[in-house]
């Protein structure tokens, strides 16, 4: 019998390599990479842009629909949806693939933005903002995952720094753009003018984003089965219950024994327990992967993300409010005080990325700059009505610069301690805590402000109709300008004291977050993670004992094998055994045919 050389080649090596396979994320051309980055960074810009777009338009929107008491939900609905769906898209990147998950997020964001422009009621507008927030949360996660896919651990920090710079630019331009377009064309056009940019982002990524990664579902049925519906609903219920509790207890001043307050607390407790049970025991592909949650580094990064995001949103919402209610600045001028912060966020992100790229380390950078947000918040606390331009405009810069570095170093530290196959879930895990922190920043700081403001107003305003006036002041912050001089002075002082209480809370957040990050250990960004990956085996084995020691006896569903080129591949242990049996049978047949009788 003639024996061919290729019959001696292991079946495994023949089955794993194919020239027709789509390229991996590190194998794409530079032009393709630029096209992908242009699309995802444009989408990231639009996400951040929409976070700060609405506040400058609230007065006109609420006046048109005559529902000022519901206006705050325009921001809350967006943040709630972002928080809830951010981690879900981390799983969807594995289930649908990067391209499918990203296009889904982009479609939801664009659809929500379009719906905002054509809304005919406040309720419809709130629903549209929620839909846009769903897509925004997906854009935040998928864009970060896509960028992480294409770069090594060391280069990843610089790439993510550029992405964060676009986020900062979007946050800085959203408010001014909303105000200008509202005055010029009307508030609806502030949403509708974004649609061509969403379309451009879609085309760029649809054409260029074709690389493949492990984990994409094989069929629609499989895709639908792997989505964590229960976990997403339970998480949304928990966050929504907390928001409702804070609003009713502190904004509406309902007593602790009120059925509404007690009911919202009970709903939050039930929801978080349900969420944990689903994630730990039920969900086939949980949005908060238990094996990541059990690791010390992801827990520290999650805590830091929550605290930093909480601080960021607290400052972002109440820093301009101080100028509006205490200094009596108009909305445009008050909002403009956030521009230095946005520029600082962009600069801090780029600086952190460059340092991590050139040094391959992150801990020293974090240790040296982690105290900057505290210094910035203390500077804000010291602002008064006689403060000069430098203190009034630039005290916020250390907050944005330092917190941007904190976010960057935390993300890179998290990904450095995870294997490449867990990048998507790890990114979703980190952004989950960031999203919850953003919602908490608005809700908790608002509760502190409203609670303190109520006490201050009751202390400073007395006499007939005092209660009615206090209620109106709490519901309409722009009422301060039209008050009589003596009452106006009392109200301005009350707002100043109350907002300063919020900044004390923000200062505490910066210190605690700094302490948390100090516990994150250094790790060379060129090295790979400490979390155990699937075991590596050698196939095929020459005898049964070696086979049993390498595959059959392993308590695992996945093993790592190498092809002829030395590349690693994760495959099912059952498939590995089948390949071994086929190869061994082929080898035996070949040996039998060449035997001499």
GROMACS .gro file of N, CA and C in nm, residues 300-449:
model
  450
  300UNK      N    1  -1.272   4.545   4.277
  300UNK     CA    2  -1.213   4.676   4.307
  300UNK      C    3  -1.239   4.775   4.194
  301UNK      N    4  -1.223   4.730   4.072
  301UNK     CA    5  -1.247   4.818   3.957
  301UNK      C    6  -1.394   4.860   3.951
  302UNK      N    7  -1.485   4.765   3.978
  302UNK     CA    8  -1.627   4.798   3.979
  302UNK      C    9  -1.659   4.903   4.084
  303UNK      N   10  -1.602   4.889   4.203
  303UNK     CA   11  -1.626   4.987   4.309
  303UNK      C   12  -1.571   5.124   4.270
  304UNK      N   13  -1.452   5.126   4.212
  304UNK     CA   14  -1.393   5.253   4.169
  304UNK      C   15  -1.477   5.319   4.061
  305UNK      N   16  -1.522   5.240   3.963
  305UNK     CA   17  -1.605   5.296   3.856
  305UNK      C   18  -1.733   5.357   3.910
  306UNK      N   19  -1.795   5.288   4.006
  306UNK     CA   20  -1.919   5.340   4.066
  306UNK      C   21  -1.894   5.475   4.133
  307UNK      N   22  -1.788   5.483   4.212
  307UNK     CA   23  -1.760   5.605   4.289
  307UNK      C   24  -1.719   5.721   4.198
  308UNK      N   25  -1.635   5.692   4.099
  308UNK     CA   26  -1.588   5.798   4.009
  308UNK      C   27  -1.704   5.851   3.924
  309UNK      N   28  -1.785   5.762   3.869
  309UNK     CA   29  -1.899   5.805   3.788
  309UNK      C   30  -1.999   5.882   3.873
  310UNK      N   31  -2.018   5.839   3.996
  310UNK     CA   32  -2.107   5.909   4.089
  310UNK      C   33  -2.059   6.052   4.110
  311UNK      N   34  -1.930   6.068   4.134
  311UNK     CA   35  -1.871   6.201   4.153
  311UNK      C   36  -1.885   6.287   4.027
  312UNK      N   37  -1.856   6.227   3.911
  312UNK     CA   38  -1.864   6.303   3.786
  312UNK      C   39  -2.002   6.361   3.762
  313UNK      N   40  -2.106   6.278   3.776
  313UNK     CA   41  -2.242   6.326   3.750
  313UNK      C   42  -2.287   6.425   3.857
  314UNK      N   43  -2.242   6.406   3.981
  314UNK     CA   44  -2.276   6.501   4.087
  314UNK      C   45  -2.224   6.640   4.054
  315UNK      N   46  -2.097   6.647   4.015
  315UNK     CA   47  -2.038   6.776   3.979
  315UNK      C   48  -2.101   6.833   3.853
  316UNK      N   49  -2.124   6.747   3.755
  316UNK     CA   50  -2.178   6.792   3.627
  316UNK      C   51  -2.316   6.856   3.641
  317UNK      N   52  -2.397   6.803   3.731
  317UNK     CA   53  -2.532   6.855   3.749
  317UNK      C   54  -2.538   6.977   3.841
  318UNK      N   55  -2.454   6.980   3.944
  318UNK     CA   56  -2.470   7.084   4.046
  318UNK      C   57  -2.371   7.199   4.035
  319UNK      N   58  -2.261   7.181   3.963
  319UNK     CA   59  -2.168   7.293   3.944
  319UNK      C   60  -2.234   7.407   3.866
  320UNK      N   61  -2.299   7.381   3.751
  320UNK     CA   62  -2.369   7.491   3.683
  320UNK      C   63  -2.490   7.543   3.761
  321UNK      N   64  -2.554   7.456   3.840
  321UNK     CA   65  -2.670   7.500   3.917
  321UNK      C   66  -2.631   7.606   4.020
  322UNK      N   67  -2.510   7.596   4.074
  322UNK     CA   68  -2.463   7.696   4.171
  322UNK      C   69  -2.459   7.834   4.106
  323UNK      N   70  -2.408   7.842   3.984
  323UNK     CA   71  -2.401   7.972   3.916
  323UNK      C   72  -2.540   8.022   3.878
  324UNK      N   73  -2.632   7.929   3.851
  324UNK     CA   74  -2.766   7.969   3.809
  324UNK      C   75  -2.850   8.019   3.925
  325UNK      N   76  -2.837   7.956   4.042
  325UNK     CA   77  -2.924   7.989   4.155
  325UNK      C   78  -2.859   8.081   4.258
  326UNK      N   79  -2.727   8.084   4.262
  326UNK     CA   80  -2.658   8.169   4.359
  326UNK      C   81  -2.604   8.296   4.292
  327UNK      N   82  -2.538   8.279   4.179
  327UNK     CA   83  -2.484   8.393   4.106
  327UNK      C   84  -2.586   8.454   4.010
  328UNK      N   85  -2.698   8.385   3.990
  328UNK     CA   86  -2.807   8.430   3.902
  328UNK      C   87  -2.761   8.446   3.757
  329UNK      N   88  -2.671   8.358   3.714
  329UNK     CA   89  -2.628   8.356   3.574
  329UNK      C   90  -2.737   8.294   3.488
  330UNK      N   91  -2.738   8.327   3.359
  330UNK     CA   92  -2.835   8.263   3.271
  330UNK      C   93  -2.790   8.120   3.241
  331UNK      N   94  -2.879   8.042   3.179
  331UNK     CA   95  -2.853   7.899   3.159
  331UNK      C   96  -2.731   7.875   3.071
  332UNK      N   97  -2.713   7.957   2.968
  332UNK     CA   98  -2.600   7.938   2.877
  332UNK      C   99  -2.467   7.961   2.948
  333UNK      N  100  -2.460   8.068   3.026
  333UNK     CA  101  -2.336   8.098   3.099
  333UNK      C  102  -2.307   7.992   3.205
  334UNK      N  103  -2.412   7.949   3.276
  334UNK     CA  104  -2.394   7.846   3.378
  334UNK      C  105  -2.345   7.716   3.316
  335UNK      N  106  -2.406   7.678   3.204
  335UNK     CA  107  -2.364   7.555   3.138
  335UNK      C  108  -2.223   7.563   3.081
  336UNK      N  109  -2.182   7.683   3.040
  336UNK     CA  110  -2.048   7.700   2.984
  336UNK      C  111  -1.939   7.672   3.086
  337UNK      N  112  -1.970   7.679   3.215
  337UNK     CA  113  -1.870   7.650   3.318
  337UNK      C  114  -1.827   7.503   3.316
  338UNK      N  115  -1.900   7.418   3.244
  338UNK     CA  116  -1.862   7.278   3.233
  338UNK      C  117  -1.764   7.252   3.118
  339UNK      N  118  -1.745   7.349   3.031
  339UNK     CA  119  -1.653   7.330   2.918
  339UNK      C  120  -1.510   7.300   2.963
  340UNK      N  121  -1.454   7.372   3.062
  340UNK     CA  122  -1.320   7.335   3.109
  340UNK      C  123  -1.313   7.191   3.160
  341UNK      N  124  -1.420   7.145   3.223
  341UNK     CA  125  -1.423   7.007   3.272
  341UNK      C  126  -1.418   6.909   3.156
  342UNK      N  127  -1.494   6.936   3.051
  342UNK     CA  128  -1.495   6.846   2.935
  342UNK      C  129  -1.359   6.842   2.867
  343UNK      N  130  -1.295   6.957   2.853
  343UNK     CA  131  -1.161   6.960   2.795
  343UNK      C  132  -1.062   6.886   2.882
  344UNK      N  133  -1.079   6.898   3.014
  344UNK     CA  134  -0.990   6.828   3.107
  344UNK      C  135  -1.009   6.676   3.097
  345UNK      N  136  -1.133   6.632   3.078
  345UNK     CA  137  -1.160   6.489   3.061
  345UNK      C  138  -1.088   6.436   2.937
  346UNK      N  139  -1.098   6.509   2.827
  346UNK     CA  140  -1.030   6.468   2.703
  346UNK      C  141  -0.879   6.465   2.722
  347UNK      N  142  -0.824   6.570   2.784
  347UNK     CA  143  -0.679   6.576   2.806
  347UNK      C  144  -0.633   6.466   2.900
  348UNK      N  145  -0.707   6.442   3.007
  348UNK     CA  146  -0.671   6.337   3.102
  348UNK      C  147  -0.673   6.200   3.039
  349UNK      N  148  -0.772   6.174   2.954
  349UNK     CA  149  -0.781   6.044   2.888
  349UNK      C  150  -0.663   6.021   2.795
  350UNK      N  151  -0.630   6.122   2.715
  350UNK     CA  152  -0.516   6.109   2.624
  350UNK      C  153  -0.385   6.096   2.700
  351UNK      N  154  -0.370   6.173   2.806
  351UNK     CA  155  -0.247   6.167   2.887
  351UNK      C  156  -0.230   6.029   2.949
  352UNK      N  157  -0.338   5.975   3.006
  352UNK     CA  158  -0.331   5.842   3.067
  352UNK      C  159  -0.297   5.736   2.964
  353UNK      N  160  -0.361   5.743   2.847
  353UNK     CA  161  -0.332   5.646   2.743
  353UNK      C  162  -0.189   5.652   2.696
  354UNK      N  163  -0.135   5.773   2.681
  354UNK     CA  164   0.004   5.789   2.636
  354UNK      C  165   0.102   5.736   2.739
  355UNK      N  166   0.079   5.766   2.866
  355UNK     CA  167   0.168   5.718   2.972
  355UNK      C  168   0.167   5.566   2.979
  356UNK      N  169   0.050   5.506   2.974
  356UNK     CA  170   0.042   5.360   2.981
  356UNK      C  171   0.104   5.295   2.857
  357UNK      N  172   0.093   5.361   2.743
  357UNK     CA  173   0.152   5.307   2.621
  357UNK      C  174   0.305   5.312   2.626
  358UNK      N  175   0.360   5.421   2.677
  358UNK     CA  176   0.506   5.437   2.679
  358UNK      C  177   0.572   5.360   2.792
  359UNK      N  178   0.504   5.344   2.905
  359UNK     CA  179   0.564   5.277   3.020
  359UNK      C  180   0.519   5.133   3.038
  360UNK      N  181   0.401   5.100   2.986
  360UNK     CA  182   0.347   4.966   3.007
  360UNK      C  183   0.295   4.945   3.148
  361UNK      N  184   0.275   5.054   3.224
  361UNK     CA  185   0.228   5.043   3.363
  361UNK      C  186   0.120   5.146   3.389
  362UNK      N  187   0.045   5.124   3.496
  362UNK     CA  188  -0.066   5.214   3.528
  362UNK      C  189  -0.072   5.254   3.675
  363UNK      N  190  -0.015   5.176   3.765
  363UNK     CA  191  -0.036   5.200   3.908
  363UNK      C  192   0.027   5.331   3.955
  364UNK      N  193   0.151   5.358   3.915
  364UNK     CA  194   0.216   5.481   3.959
  364UNK      C  195   0.139   5.603   3.909
  365UNK      N  196   0.092   5.598   3.786
  365UNK     CA  197   0.013   5.708   3.731
  365UNK      C  198  -0.111   5.732   3.815
  366UNK      N  199  -0.180   5.624   3.850
  366UNK     CA  200  -0.301   5.637   3.930
  366UNK      C  201  -0.270   5.689   4.070
  367UNK      N  202  -0.160   5.642   4.128
  367UNK     CA  203  -0.124   5.684   4.264
  367UNK      C  204  -0.090   5.833   4.269
  368UNK      N  205  -0.025   5.883   4.163
  368UNK     CA  206   0.019   6.022   4.163
  368UNK      C  207  -0.094   6.120   4.130
  369UNK      N  208  -0.190   6.077   4.049
  369UNK     CA  209  -0.296   6.169   4.006
  369UNK      C  210  -0.430   6.144   4.074
  370UNK      N  211  -0.438   6.037   4.152
  370UNK     CA  212  -0.567   6.001   4.211
  370UNK      C  213  -0.623   6.101   4.309
  371UNK      N  214  -0.537   6.187   4.365
  371UNK     CA  215  -0.583   6.285   4.463
  371UNK      C  216  -0.634   6.413   4.395
  372UNK      N  217  -0.611   6.428   4.264
  372UNK     CA  218  -0.651   6.550   4.194
  372UNK      C  219  -0.802   6.579   4.204
  373UNK      N  220  -0.890   6.479   4.187
  373UNK     CA  221  -1.033   6.510   4.199
  373UNK      C  222  -1.071   6.569   4.335
  374UNK      N  223  -1.009   6.520   4.441
  374UNK     CA  224  -1.038   6.574   4.574
  374UNK      C  225  -0.995   6.720   4.582
  375UNK      N  226  -0.876   6.751   4.529
  375UNK     CA  227  -0.829   6.890   4.528
  375UNK      C  228  -0.926   6.979   4.450
  376UNK      N  229  -0.974   6.927   4.336
  376UNK     CA  230  -1.068   7.005   4.256
  376UNK      C  231  -1.199   7.031   4.326
  377UNK      N  232  -1.255   6.929   4.392
  377UNK     CA  233  -1.383   6.946   4.461
  377UNK      C  234  -1.367   7.042   4.579
  378UNK      N  235  -1.254   7.035   4.649
  378UNK     CA  236  -1.229   7.131   4.758
  378UNK      C  237  -1.223   7.273   4.703
  379UNK      N  238  -1.160   7.290   4.586
  379UNK     CA  239  -1.157   7.421   4.522
  379UNK      C  240  -1.297   7.471   4.488
  380UNK      N  241  -1.384   7.381   4.442
  380UNK     CA  242  -1.522   7.418   4.413
  380UNK      C  243  -1.595   7.458   4.540
  381UNK      N  244  -1.569   7.384   4.648
  381UNK     CA  245  -1.633   7.416   4.776
  381UNK      C  246  -1.597   7.556   4.825
  382UNK      N  247  -1.480   7.604   4.789
  382UNK     CA  248  -1.433   7.734   4.837
  382UNK      C  249  -1.482   7.851   4.751
  383UNK      N  250  -1.550   7.820   4.640
  383UNK     CA  251  -1.602   7.928   4.556
  383UNK      C  252  -1.713   8.004   4.629
  384UNK      N  253  -1.709   8.135   4.619
  384UNK     CA  254  -1.817   8.218   4.673
  384UNK      C  255  -1.853   8.326   4.572
  385UNK      N  256  -1.943   8.413   4.610
  385UNK     CA  257  -1.992   8.514   4.516
  385UNK      C  258  -1.885   8.616   4.477
  386UNK      N  259  -1.776   8.623   4.553
  386UNK     CA  260  -1.669   8.718   4.524
  386UNK      C  261  -1.548   8.653   4.457
  387UNK      N  262  -1.560   8.525   4.424
  387UNK     CA  263  -1.447   8.454   4.365
  387UNK      C  264  -1.414   8.509   4.227
  388UNK      N  265  -1.286   8.504   4.192
  388UNK     CA  266  -1.242   8.555   4.064
  388UNK      C  267  -1.267   8.457   3.951
  389UNK      N  268  -1.227   8.499   3.831
  389UNK     CA  269  -1.252   8.418   3.712
  389UNK      C  270  -1.178   8.284   3.718
  390UNK      N  271  -1.053   8.287   3.764
  390UNK     CA  272  -0.973   8.165   3.766
  390UNK      C  273  -1.038   8.059   3.854
  391UNK      N  274  -1.077   8.095   3.975
  391UNK     CA  275  -1.137   7.998   4.065
  391UNK      C  276  -1.274   7.953   4.016
  392UNK      N  277  -1.353   8.046   3.963
  392UNK     CA  278  -1.489   8.012   3.920
  392UNK      C  279  -1.491   7.921   3.797
  393UNK      N  280  -1.396   7.942   3.707
  393UNK     CA  281  -1.398   7.867   3.582
  393UNK      C  282  -1.308   7.744   3.582
  394UNK      N  283  -1.198   7.748   3.656
  394UNK     CA  284  -1.098   7.644   3.641
  394UNK      C  285  -1.082   7.551   3.761
  395UNK      N  286  -1.159   7.572   3.868
  395UNK     CA  287  -1.150   7.480   3.982
  395UNK      C  288  -1.196   7.340   3.946
  396UNK      N  289  -1.280   7.330   3.844
  396UNK     CA  290  -1.335   7.201   3.806
  396UNK      C  291  -1.236   7.117   3.723
  397UNK      N  292  -1.129   7.178   3.672
  397UNK     CA  293  -1.036   7.107   3.585
  397UNK      C  294  -0.972   6.985   3.653
  398UNK      N  295  -0.920   6.996   3.777
  398UNK     CA  296  -0.861   6.877   3.839
  398UNK      C  297  -0.960   6.762   3.855
  399UNK      N  298  -1.089   6.794   3.869
  399UNK     CA  299  -1.190   6.688   3.882
  399UNK      C  300  -1.199   6.609   3.752
  400UNK      N  301  -1.216   6.678   3.640
  400UNK     CA  302  -1.227   6.609   3.512
  400UNK      C  303  -1.099   6.538   3.473
  401UNK      N  304  -0.985   6.604   3.492
  401UNK     CA  305  -0.856   6.545   3.454
  401UNK      C  306  -0.826   6.420   3.538
  402UNK      N  307  -0.840   6.432   3.669
  402UNK     CA  308  -0.809   6.319   3.757
  402UNK      C  309  -0.905   6.203   3.741
  403UNK      N  310  -1.034   6.231   3.729
  403UNK     CA  311  -1.131   6.122   3.715
  403UNK      C  312  -1.118   6.053   3.580
  404UNK      N  313  -1.078   6.126   3.475
  404UNK     CA  314  -1.055   6.063   3.345
  404UNK      C  315  -0.940   5.963   3.354
  405UNK      N  316  -0.834   6.001   3.422
  405UNK     CA  317  -0.721   5.909   3.441
  405UNK      C  318  -0.764   5.788   3.524
  406UNK      N  319  -0.845   5.813   3.626
  406UNK     CA  320  -0.893   5.703   3.710
  406UNK      C  321  -0.974   5.603   3.629
  407UNK      N  322  -1.062   5.652   3.543
  407UNK     CA  323  -1.143   5.563   3.459
  407UNK      C  324  -1.055   5.484   3.363
  408UNK      N  325  -0.957   5.550   3.304
  408UNK     CA  326  -0.870   5.484   3.208
  408UNK      C  327  -0.785   5.376   3.274
  409UNK      N  328  -0.719   5.410   3.384
  409UNK     CA  329  -0.633   5.312   3.450
  409UNK      C  330  -0.713   5.195   3.504
  410UNK      N  331  -0.834   5.221   3.552
  410UNK     CA  332  -0.918   5.113   3.605
  410UNK      C  333  -0.958   5.016   3.495
  411UNK      N  334  -0.999   5.069   3.379
  411UNK     CA  335  -1.038   4.983   3.268
  411UNK      C  336  -0.921   4.897   3.221
  412UNK      N  337  -0.805   4.959   3.205
  412UNK     CA  338  -0.689   4.884   3.157
  412UNK      C  339  -0.645   4.781   3.261
  413UNK      N  340  -0.652   4.816   3.389
  413UNK     CA  341  -0.618   4.720   3.494
  413UNK      C  342  -0.712   4.600   3.491
  414UNK      N  343  -0.840   4.626   3.471
  414UNK     CA  344  -0.938   4.517   3.465
  414UNK      C  345  -0.908   4.425   3.348
  415UNK      N  346  -0.887   4.481   3.229
  415UNK     CA  347  -0.863   4.399   3.111
  415UNK      C  348  -0.729   4.327   3.118
  416UNK      N  349  -0.631   4.388   3.185
  416UNK     CA  350  -0.500   4.324   3.198
  416UNK      C  351  -0.506   4.199   3.286
  417UNK      N  352  -0.603   4.194   3.376
  417UNK     CA  353  -0.617   4.080   3.466
  417UNK      C  354  -0.718   3.978   3.415
  418UNK      N  355  -0.765   3.995   3.291
  418UNK     CA  356  -0.859   3.900   3.232
  418UNK      C  357  -0.799   3.841   3.105
  419UNK      N  358  -0.831   3.716   3.073
  419UNK     CA  359  -0.786   3.659   2.946
  419UNK      C  360  -0.858   3.726   2.829
  420UNK      N  361  -0.800   3.715   2.711
  420UNK     CA  362  -0.858   3.780   2.593
  420UNK      C  363  -1.002   3.736   2.568
  421UNK      N  364  -1.033   3.610   2.597
  421UNK     CA  365  -1.167   3.560   2.571
  421UNK      C  366  -1.272   3.622   2.662
  422UNK      N  367  -1.229   3.691   2.768
  422UNK     CA  368  -1.323   3.752   2.863
  422UNK      C  369  -1.330   3.905   2.850
  423UNK      N  370  -1.269   3.960   2.745
  423UNK     CA  371  -1.266   4.105   2.730
  423UNK      C  372  -1.406   4.164   2.721
  424UNK      N  373  -1.495   4.100   2.644
  424UNK     CA  374  -1.630   4.154   2.626
  424UNK      C  375  -1.707   4.156   2.758
  425UNK      N  376  -1.708   4.043   2.829
  425UNK     CA  377  -1.780   4.037   2.955
  425UNK      C  378  -1.715   4.126   3.060
  426UNK      N  379  -1.581   4.135   3.059
  426UNK     CA  380  -1.513   4.222   3.154
  426UNK      C  381  -1.545   4.368   3.131
  427UNK      N  382  -1.550   4.409   3.004
  427UNK     CA  383  -1.586   4.547   2.973
  427UNK      C  384  -1.729   4.576   3.016
  428UNK      N  385  -1.820   4.482   2.988
  428UNK     CA  386  -1.958   4.499   3.033
  428UNK      C  387  -1.970   4.508   3.183
  429UNK      N  388  -1.888   4.429   3.253
  429UNK     CA  389  -1.888   4.431   3.399
  429UNK      C  390  -1.847   4.568   3.451
  430UNK      N  391  -1.738   4.623   3.394
  430UNK     CA  392  -1.691   4.753   3.439
  430UNK      C  393  -1.789   4.865   3.408
  431UNK      N  394  -1.849   4.861   3.289
  431UNK     CA  395  -1.942   4.967   3.252
  431UNK      C  396  -2.074   4.955   3.327
  432UNK      N  397  -2.108   4.836   3.375
  432UNK     CA  398  -2.228   4.822   3.459
  432UNK      C  399  -2.216   4.910   3.583
  433UNK      N  400  -2.103   4.900   3.652
  433UNK     CA  401  -2.084   4.979   3.774
  433UNK      C  402  -2.070   5.128   3.741
  434UNK      N  403  -2.015   5.157   3.626
  434UNK     CA  404  -2.008   5.296   3.583
  434UNK      C  405  -2.149   5.352   3.560
  435UNK      N  406  -2.234   5.273   3.496
  435UNK     CA  407  -2.371   5.317   3.471
  435UNK      C  408  -2.451   5.336   3.598
  436UNK      N  409  -2.437   5.240   3.691
  436UNK     CA  410  -2.507   5.253   3.819
  436UNK      C  411  -2.456   5.377   3.894
  437UNK      N  412  -2.326   5.403   3.883
  437UNK     CA  413  -2.270   5.522   3.947
  437UNK      C  414  -2.325   5.651   3.888
  438UNK      N  415  -2.345   5.653   3.757
  438UNK     CA  416  -2.401   5.772   3.693
  438UNK      C  417  -2.543   5.799   3.742
  439UNK      N  418  -2.624   5.693   3.745
  439UNK     CA  419  -2.761   5.709   3.795
  439UNK      C  420  -2.759   5.751   3.942
  440UNK      N  421  -2.670   5.687   4.020
  440UNK     CA  422  -2.660   5.723   4.161
  440UNK      C  423  -2.612   5.865   4.181
  441UNK      N  424  -2.522   5.911   4.093
  441UNK     CA  425  -2.474   6.048   4.105
  441UNK      C  426  -2.585   6.149   4.095
  442UNK      N  427  -2.678   6.127   4.002
  442UNK     CA  428  -2.791   6.218   3.986
  442UNK      C  429  -2.891   6.201   4.101
  443UNK      N  430  -2.926   6.077   4.131
  443UNK     CA  431  -3.033   6.051   4.228
  443UNK      C  432  -2.991   6.084   4.371
  444UNK      N  433  -2.875   6.035   4.413
  444UNK     CA  434  -2.832   6.056   4.552
  444UNK      C  435  -2.801   6.202   4.578
  445UNK      N  436  -2.729   6.266   4.486
  445UNK     CA  437  -2.696   6.407   4.506
  445UNK      C  438  -2.822   6.493   4.505
  446UNK      N  439  -2.920   6.459   4.421
  446UNK     CA  440  -3.046   6.534   4.420
  446UNK      C  441  -3.120   6.516   4.551
  447UNK      N  442  -3.116   6.395   4.606
  447UNK     CA  443  -3.182   6.371   4.735
  447UNK      C  444  -3.115   6.453   4.846
  448UNK      N  445  -2.982   6.457   4.846
  448UNK     CA  446  -2.910   6.537   4.946
  448UNK      C  447  -2.946   6.684   4.930
  449UNK      N  448  -2.945   6.731   4.807
  449UNK     CA  449  -2.975   6.872   4.780
  449UNK      C  450  -3.117   6.909   4.823
   0.00000   0.00000   0.00000
